[in-house]
PDB file of C-alpha atoms in Angstrom:
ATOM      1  CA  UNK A  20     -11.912  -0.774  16.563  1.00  0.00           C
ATOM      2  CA  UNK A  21     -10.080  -4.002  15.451  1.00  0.00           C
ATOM      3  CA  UNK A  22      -9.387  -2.662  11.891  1.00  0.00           C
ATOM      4  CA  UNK A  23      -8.259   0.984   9.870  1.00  0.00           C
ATOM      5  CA  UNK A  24     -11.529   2.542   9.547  1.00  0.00           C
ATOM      6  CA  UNK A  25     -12.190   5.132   6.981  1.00  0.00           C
ATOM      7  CA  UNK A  26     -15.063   7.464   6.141  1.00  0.00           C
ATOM      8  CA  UNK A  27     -16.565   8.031   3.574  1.00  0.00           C
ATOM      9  CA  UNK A  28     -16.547   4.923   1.679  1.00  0.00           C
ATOM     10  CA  UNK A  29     -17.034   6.974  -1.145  1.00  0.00           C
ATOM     11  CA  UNK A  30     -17.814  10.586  -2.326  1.00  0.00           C
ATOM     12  CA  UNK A  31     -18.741  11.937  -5.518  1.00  0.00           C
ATOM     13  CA  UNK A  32     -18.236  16.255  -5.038  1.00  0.00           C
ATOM     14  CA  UNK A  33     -18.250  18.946  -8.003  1.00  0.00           C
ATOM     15  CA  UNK A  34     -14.831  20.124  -9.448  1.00  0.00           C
ATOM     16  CA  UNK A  35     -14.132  22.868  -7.132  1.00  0.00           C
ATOM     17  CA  UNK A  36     -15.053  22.002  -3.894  1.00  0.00           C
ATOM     18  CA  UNK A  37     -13.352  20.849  -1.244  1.00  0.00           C
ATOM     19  CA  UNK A  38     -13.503  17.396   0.104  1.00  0.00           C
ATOM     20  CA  UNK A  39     -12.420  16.143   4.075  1.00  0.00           C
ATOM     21  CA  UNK A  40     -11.573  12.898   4.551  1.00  0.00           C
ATOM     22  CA  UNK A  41     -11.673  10.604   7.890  1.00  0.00           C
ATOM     23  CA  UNK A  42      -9.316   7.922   8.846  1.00  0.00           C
ATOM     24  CA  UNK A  43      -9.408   6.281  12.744  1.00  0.00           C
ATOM     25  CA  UNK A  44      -6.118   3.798  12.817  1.00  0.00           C
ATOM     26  CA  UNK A  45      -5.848   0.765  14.855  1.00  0.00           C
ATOM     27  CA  UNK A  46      -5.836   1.654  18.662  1.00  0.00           C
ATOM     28  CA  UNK A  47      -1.899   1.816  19.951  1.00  0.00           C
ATOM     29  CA  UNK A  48      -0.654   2.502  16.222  1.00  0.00           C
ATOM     30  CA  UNK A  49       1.844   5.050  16.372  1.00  0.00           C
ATOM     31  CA  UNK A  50       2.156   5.258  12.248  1.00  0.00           C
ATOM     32  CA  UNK A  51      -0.781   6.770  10.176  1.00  0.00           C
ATOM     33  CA  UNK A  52      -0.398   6.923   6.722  1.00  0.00           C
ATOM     34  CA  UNK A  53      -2.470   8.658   3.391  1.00  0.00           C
ATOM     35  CA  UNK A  54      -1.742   7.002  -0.236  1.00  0.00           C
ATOM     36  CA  UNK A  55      -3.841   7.580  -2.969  1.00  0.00           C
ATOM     37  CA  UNK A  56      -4.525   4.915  -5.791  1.00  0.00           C
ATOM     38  CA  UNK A  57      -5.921   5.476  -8.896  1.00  0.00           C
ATOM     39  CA  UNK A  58      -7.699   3.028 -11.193  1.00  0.00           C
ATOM     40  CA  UNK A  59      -5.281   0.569 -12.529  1.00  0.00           C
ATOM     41  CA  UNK A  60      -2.029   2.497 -10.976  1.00  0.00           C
ATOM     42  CA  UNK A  61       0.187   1.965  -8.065  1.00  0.00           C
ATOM     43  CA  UNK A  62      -0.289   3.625  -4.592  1.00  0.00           C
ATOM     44  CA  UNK A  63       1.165   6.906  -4.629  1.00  0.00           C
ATOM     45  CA  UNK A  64       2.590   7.903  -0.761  1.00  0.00           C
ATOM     46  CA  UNK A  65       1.062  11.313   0.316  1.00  0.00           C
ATOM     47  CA  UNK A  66       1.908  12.061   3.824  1.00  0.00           C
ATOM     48  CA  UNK A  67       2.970   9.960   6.974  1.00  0.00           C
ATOM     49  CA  UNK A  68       2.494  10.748  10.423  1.00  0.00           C
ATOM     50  CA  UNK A  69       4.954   9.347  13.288  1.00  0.00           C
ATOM     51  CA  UNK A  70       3.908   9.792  16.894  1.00  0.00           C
ATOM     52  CA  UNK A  71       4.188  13.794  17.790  1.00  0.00           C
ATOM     53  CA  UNK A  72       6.639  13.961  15.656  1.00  0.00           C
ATOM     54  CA  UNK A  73       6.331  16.694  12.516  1.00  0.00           C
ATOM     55  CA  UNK A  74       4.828  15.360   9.638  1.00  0.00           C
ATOM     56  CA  UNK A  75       6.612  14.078   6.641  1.00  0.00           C
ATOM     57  CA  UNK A  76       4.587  15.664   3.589  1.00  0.00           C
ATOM     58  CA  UNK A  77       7.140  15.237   1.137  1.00  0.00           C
ATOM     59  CA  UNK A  78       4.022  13.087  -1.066  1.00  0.00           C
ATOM     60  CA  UNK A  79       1.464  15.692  -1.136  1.00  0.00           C
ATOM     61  CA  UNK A  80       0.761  16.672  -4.805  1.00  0.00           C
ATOM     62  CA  UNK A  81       0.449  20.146  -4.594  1.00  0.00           C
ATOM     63  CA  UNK A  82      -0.746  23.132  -2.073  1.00  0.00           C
ATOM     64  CA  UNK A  83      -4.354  22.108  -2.345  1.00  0.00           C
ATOM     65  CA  UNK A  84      -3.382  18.838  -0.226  1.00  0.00           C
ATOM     66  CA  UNK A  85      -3.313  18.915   3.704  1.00  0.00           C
ATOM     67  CA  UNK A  86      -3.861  16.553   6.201  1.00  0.00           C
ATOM     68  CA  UNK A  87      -3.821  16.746   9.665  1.00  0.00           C
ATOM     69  CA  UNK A  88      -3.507  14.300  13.012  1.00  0.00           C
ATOM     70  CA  UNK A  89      -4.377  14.753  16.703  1.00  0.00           C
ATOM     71  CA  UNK A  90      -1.575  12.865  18.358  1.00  0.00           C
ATOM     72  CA  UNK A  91      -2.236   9.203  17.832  1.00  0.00           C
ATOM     73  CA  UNK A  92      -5.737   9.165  16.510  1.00  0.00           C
ATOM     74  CA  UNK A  93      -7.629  10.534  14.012  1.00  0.00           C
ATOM     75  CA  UNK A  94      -6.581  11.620  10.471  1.00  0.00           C
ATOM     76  CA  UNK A  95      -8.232  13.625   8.433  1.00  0.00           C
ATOM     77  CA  UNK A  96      -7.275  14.536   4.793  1.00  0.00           C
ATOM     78  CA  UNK A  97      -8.711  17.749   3.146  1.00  0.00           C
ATOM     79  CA  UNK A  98      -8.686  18.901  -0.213  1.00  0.00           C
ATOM     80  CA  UNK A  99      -9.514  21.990  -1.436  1.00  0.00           C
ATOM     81  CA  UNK A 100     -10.234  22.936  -5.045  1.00  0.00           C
ATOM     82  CA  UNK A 101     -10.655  19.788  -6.227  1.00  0.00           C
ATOM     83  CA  UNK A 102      -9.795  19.037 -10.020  1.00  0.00           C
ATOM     84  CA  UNK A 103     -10.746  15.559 -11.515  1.00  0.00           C
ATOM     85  CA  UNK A 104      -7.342  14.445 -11.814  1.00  0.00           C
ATOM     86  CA  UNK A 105      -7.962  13.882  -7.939  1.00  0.00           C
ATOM     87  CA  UNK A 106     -10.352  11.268  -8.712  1.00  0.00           C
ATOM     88  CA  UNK A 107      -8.893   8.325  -7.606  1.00  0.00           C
ATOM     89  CA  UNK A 108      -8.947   5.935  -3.633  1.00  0.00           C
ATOM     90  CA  UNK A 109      -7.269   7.271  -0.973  1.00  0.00           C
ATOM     91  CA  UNK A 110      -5.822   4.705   1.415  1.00  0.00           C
ATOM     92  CA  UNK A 111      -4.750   4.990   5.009  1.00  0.00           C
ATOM     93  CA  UNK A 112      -3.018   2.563   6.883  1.00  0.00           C
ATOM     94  CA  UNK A 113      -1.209   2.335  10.355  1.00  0.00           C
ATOM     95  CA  UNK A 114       1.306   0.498  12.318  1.00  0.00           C
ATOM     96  CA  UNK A 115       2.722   0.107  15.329  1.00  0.00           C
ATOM     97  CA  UNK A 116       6.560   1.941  16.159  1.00  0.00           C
ATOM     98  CA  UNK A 117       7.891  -1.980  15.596  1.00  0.00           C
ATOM     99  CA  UNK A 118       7.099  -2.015  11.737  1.00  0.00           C
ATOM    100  CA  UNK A 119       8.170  -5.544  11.656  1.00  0.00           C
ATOM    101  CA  UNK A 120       4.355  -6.229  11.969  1.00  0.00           C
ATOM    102  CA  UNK A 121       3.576  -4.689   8.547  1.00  0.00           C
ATOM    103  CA  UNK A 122       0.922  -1.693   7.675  1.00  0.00           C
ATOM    104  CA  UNK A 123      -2.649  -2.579   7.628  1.00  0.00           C
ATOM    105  CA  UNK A 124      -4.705  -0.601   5.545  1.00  0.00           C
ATOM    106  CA  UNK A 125      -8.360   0.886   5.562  1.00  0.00           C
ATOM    107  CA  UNK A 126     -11.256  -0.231   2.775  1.00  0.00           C
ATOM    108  CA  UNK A 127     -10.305   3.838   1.366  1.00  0.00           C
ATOM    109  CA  UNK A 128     -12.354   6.257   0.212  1.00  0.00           C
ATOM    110  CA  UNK A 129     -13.082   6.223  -3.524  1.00  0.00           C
ATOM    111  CA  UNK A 130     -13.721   9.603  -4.331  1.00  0.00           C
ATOM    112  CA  UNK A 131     -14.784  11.424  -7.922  1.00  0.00           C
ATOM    113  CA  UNK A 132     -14.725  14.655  -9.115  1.00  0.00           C
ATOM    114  CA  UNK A 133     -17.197  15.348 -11.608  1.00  0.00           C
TER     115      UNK A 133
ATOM    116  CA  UNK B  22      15.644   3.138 -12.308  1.00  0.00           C
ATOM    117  CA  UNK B  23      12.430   3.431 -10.295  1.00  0.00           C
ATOM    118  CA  UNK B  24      12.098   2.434  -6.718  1.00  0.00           C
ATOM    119  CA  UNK B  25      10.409  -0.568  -6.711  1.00  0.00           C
ATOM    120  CA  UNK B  26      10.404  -2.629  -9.744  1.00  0.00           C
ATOM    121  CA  UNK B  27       7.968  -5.407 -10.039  1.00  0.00           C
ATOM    122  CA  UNK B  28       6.571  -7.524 -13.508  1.00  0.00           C
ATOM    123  CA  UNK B  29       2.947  -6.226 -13.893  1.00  0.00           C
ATOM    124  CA  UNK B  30       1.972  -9.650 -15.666  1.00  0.00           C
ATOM    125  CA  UNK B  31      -0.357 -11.060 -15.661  1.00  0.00           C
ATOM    126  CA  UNK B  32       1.255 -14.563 -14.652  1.00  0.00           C
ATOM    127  CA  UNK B  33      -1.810 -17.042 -16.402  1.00  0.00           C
ATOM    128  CA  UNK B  34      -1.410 -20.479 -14.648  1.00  0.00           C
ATOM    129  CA  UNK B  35      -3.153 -23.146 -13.866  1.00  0.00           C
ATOM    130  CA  UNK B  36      -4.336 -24.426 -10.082  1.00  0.00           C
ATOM    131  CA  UNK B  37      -1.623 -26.715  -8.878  1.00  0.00           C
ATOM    132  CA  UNK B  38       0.869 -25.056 -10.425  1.00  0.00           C
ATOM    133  CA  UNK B  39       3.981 -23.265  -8.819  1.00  0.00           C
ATOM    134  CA  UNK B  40       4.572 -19.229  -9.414  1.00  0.00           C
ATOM    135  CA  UNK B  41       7.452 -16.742  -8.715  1.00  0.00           C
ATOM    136  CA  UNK B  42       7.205 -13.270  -8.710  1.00  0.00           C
ATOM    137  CA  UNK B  43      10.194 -11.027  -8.440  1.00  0.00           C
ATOM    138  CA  UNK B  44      10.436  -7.624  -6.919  1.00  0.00           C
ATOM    139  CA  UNK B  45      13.498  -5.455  -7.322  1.00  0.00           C
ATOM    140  CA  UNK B  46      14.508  -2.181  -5.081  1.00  0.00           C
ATOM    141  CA  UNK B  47      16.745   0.923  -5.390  1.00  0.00           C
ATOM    142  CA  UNK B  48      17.413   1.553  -1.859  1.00  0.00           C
ATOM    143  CA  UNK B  49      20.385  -0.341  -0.175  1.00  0.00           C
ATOM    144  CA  UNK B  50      18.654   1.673   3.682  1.00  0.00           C
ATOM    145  CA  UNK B  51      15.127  -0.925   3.166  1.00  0.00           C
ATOM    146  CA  UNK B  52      14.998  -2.338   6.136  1.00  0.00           C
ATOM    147  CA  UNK B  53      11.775  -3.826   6.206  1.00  0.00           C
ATOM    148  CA  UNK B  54       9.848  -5.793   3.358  1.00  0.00           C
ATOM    149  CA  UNK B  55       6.547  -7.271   2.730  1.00  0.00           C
ATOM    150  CA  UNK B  56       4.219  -8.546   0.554  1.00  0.00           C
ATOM    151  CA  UNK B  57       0.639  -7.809  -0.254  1.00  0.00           C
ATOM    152  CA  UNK B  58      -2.080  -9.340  -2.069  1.00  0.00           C
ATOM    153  CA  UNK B  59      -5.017  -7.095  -3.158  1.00  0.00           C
ATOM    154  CA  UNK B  60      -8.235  -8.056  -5.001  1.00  0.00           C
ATOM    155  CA  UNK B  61      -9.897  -6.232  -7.339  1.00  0.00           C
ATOM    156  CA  UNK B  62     -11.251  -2.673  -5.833  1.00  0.00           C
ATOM    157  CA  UNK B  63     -10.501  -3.680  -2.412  1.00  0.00           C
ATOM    158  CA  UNK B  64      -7.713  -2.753   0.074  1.00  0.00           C
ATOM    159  CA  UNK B  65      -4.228  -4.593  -0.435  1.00  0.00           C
ATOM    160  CA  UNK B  66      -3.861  -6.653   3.033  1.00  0.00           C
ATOM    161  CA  UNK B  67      -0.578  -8.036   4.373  1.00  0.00           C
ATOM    162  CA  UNK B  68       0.534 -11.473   2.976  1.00  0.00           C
ATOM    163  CA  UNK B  69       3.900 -12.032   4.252  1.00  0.00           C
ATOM    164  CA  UNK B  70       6.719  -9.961   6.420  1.00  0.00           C
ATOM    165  CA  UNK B  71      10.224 -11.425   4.674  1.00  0.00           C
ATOM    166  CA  UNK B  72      12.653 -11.622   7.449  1.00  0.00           C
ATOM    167  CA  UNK B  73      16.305 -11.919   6.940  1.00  0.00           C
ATOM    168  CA  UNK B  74      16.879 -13.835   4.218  1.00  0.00           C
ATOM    169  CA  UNK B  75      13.719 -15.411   4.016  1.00  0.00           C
ATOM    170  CA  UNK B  76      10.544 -17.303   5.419  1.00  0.00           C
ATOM    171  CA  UNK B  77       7.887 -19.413   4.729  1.00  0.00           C
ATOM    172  CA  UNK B  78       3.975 -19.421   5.172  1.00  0.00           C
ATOM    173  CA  UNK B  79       2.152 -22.856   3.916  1.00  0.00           C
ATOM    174  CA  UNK B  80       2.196 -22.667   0.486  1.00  0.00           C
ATOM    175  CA  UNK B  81       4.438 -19.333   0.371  1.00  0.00           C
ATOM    176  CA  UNK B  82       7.443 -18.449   0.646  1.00  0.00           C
ATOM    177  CA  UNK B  83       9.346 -14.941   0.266  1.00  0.00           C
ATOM    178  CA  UNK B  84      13.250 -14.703  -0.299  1.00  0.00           C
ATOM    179  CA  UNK B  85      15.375 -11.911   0.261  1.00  0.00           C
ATOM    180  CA  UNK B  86      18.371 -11.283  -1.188  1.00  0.00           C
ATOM    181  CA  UNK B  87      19.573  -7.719   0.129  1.00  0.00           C
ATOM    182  CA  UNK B  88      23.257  -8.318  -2.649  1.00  0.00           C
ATOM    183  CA  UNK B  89      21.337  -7.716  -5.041  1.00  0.00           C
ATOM    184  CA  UNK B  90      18.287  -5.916  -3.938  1.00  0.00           C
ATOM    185  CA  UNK B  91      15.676  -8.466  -4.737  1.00  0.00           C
ATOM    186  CA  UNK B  92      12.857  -9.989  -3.122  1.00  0.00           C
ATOM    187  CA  UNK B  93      10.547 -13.067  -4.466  1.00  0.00           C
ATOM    188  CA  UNK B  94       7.314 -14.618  -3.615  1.00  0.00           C
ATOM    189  CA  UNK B  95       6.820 -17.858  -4.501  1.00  0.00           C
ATOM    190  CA  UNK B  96       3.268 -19.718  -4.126  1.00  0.00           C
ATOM    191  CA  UNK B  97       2.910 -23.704  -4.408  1.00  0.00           C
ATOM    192  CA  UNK B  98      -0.337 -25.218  -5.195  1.00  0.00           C
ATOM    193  CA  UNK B  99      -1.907 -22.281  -6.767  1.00  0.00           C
ATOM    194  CA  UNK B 100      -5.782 -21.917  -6.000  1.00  0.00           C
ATOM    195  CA  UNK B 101      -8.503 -20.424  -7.598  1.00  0.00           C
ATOM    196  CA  UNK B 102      -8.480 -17.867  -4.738  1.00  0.00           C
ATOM    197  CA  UNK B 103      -5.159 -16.746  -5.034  1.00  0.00           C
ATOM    198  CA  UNK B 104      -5.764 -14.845  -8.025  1.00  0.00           C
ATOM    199  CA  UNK B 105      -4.871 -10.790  -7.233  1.00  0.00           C
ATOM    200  CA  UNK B 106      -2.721  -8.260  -7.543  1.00  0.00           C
ATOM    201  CA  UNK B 107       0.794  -8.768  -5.359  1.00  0.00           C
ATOM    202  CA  UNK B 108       2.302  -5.637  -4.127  1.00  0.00           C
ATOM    203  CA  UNK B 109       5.914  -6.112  -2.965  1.00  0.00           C
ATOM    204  CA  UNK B 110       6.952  -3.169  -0.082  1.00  0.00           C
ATOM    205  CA  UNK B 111      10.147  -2.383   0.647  1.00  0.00           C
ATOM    206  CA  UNK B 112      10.593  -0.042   3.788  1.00  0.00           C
ATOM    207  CA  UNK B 113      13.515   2.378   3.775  1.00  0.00           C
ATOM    208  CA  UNK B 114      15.464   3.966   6.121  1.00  0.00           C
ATOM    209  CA  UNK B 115      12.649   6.527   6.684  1.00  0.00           C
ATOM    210  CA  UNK B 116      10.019   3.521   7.248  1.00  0.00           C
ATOM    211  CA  UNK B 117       7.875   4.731   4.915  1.00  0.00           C
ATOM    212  CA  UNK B 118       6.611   1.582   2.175  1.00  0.00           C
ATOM    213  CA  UNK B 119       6.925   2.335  -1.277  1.00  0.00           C
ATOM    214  CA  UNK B 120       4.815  -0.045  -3.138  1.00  0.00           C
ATOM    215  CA  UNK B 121       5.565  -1.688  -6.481  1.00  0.00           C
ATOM    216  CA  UNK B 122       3.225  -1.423  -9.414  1.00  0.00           C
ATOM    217  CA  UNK B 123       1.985  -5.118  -8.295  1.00  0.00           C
ATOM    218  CA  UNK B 124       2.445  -8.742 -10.314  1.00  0.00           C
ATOM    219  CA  UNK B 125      -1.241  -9.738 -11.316  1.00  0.00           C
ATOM    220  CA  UNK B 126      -2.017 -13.807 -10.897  1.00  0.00           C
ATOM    221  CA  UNK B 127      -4.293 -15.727 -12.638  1.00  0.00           C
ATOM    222  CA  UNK B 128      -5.277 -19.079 -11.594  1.00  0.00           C
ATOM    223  CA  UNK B 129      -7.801 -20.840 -14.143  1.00  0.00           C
ATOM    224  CA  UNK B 130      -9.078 -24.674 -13.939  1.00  0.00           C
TER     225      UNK B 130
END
């Protein structure tokens, strides 16, 4: 696709259960990465994902966080338990090896934990 | 001293007029720096790269002054539309953005 795309636009679960979320990066982008934003904050880094290379995780919040990539597509961040201090958007954004060209971002996934 | 350091605002000016912002950084390995605008519940979207000491885009115009680990966005001609949120990014050695806390603009009539 021309753009970050990222699924779903929003989700609303019970405290407890455990949430995936889907992002598909630009086509060719080597860089994937998860923030999280909540309302009226900054955007927090979670994870970033480089190529084949191993992960860097050191964002993730706690042990309920994951995320995982197939080589250079897909994302998909799951988490489990989910408290409502995980209410928040969670961005992902990509770019190519040459990060010159800046990070373009998905619309996010505004999810709430009631 | 945080990472990114950035006035939240909000700047209040009117259109026409000419706005800074500043954005300071703590790590001297940033290689990379950008800024972006984001609107209200929407994604933030690249403004500007900042290249070497500095570029300009129309009515922008980042500096980049890696002595003392600043970088500024200037805007002439403010519009209506360019009221948002600006997010400065510095990229360290590790290429990973850390965002500021954003500069909020107001343009009024």
């Amino acid at each position: 696709g021309a753009g970050v795309s990222q699924s779903p636009s929003n989700k609303v679960t019970e405290k407890g259960k455990d949430v995936e979320l889907r992002c598909d990066p630009i086509s060719g982008h080597t860089a994937l990465y998860w923030y999280r934003q909540r309302l009226g904050q900054g955007l927090e880094f979670l994870i970033y994902f480089q190529g084949n290379s191993a992960p860097d995780k050191s964002g993730l919040p706690s042990d309920r966080f994951s995320a995982e990539r197939t080589g250079e597509s897909v994302s998909t961040l799951t988490i489990q338990r989910t408290q409502q201090e995980d209410s928040a958007v969670y961005l992902c954004a990509s770019s190519l090896q040459e990060r010159n060209y800046g990070y373009t971002f998905g619309s996010g996934t505004r999810l709430t934990v009631v | 001293r945080k990472e990114v350091e950035q006035d939240p605002g909000p700047f209040n000016v009117p259109e026409g007029a000419t706005v800074a912002f500043n954005c300071t950084y703590s790590n001297s390995a940033s290689q990379s720096f950008f800024w972006y605008r984001q609107d209200c519940r929407k994604e933030p979207k690249l403004l500007m790269s900042v290249y070497s000491s500095g570029n300009e885009d129309g009515r922008f115009t980042a500096q980049l002054n890696r002595a003392s680990q600043y970088i500024s966005l200037l805007i002439r001609d403010s519009k209506l539309s360019d009221s948002a949120t600006y997010l400065c990014a510095p990229s360290g050695g590790s290429y990973i953005p850390t965002f500021g806390r954003g500069t909020s603009l107001i343009v009024h009539p």
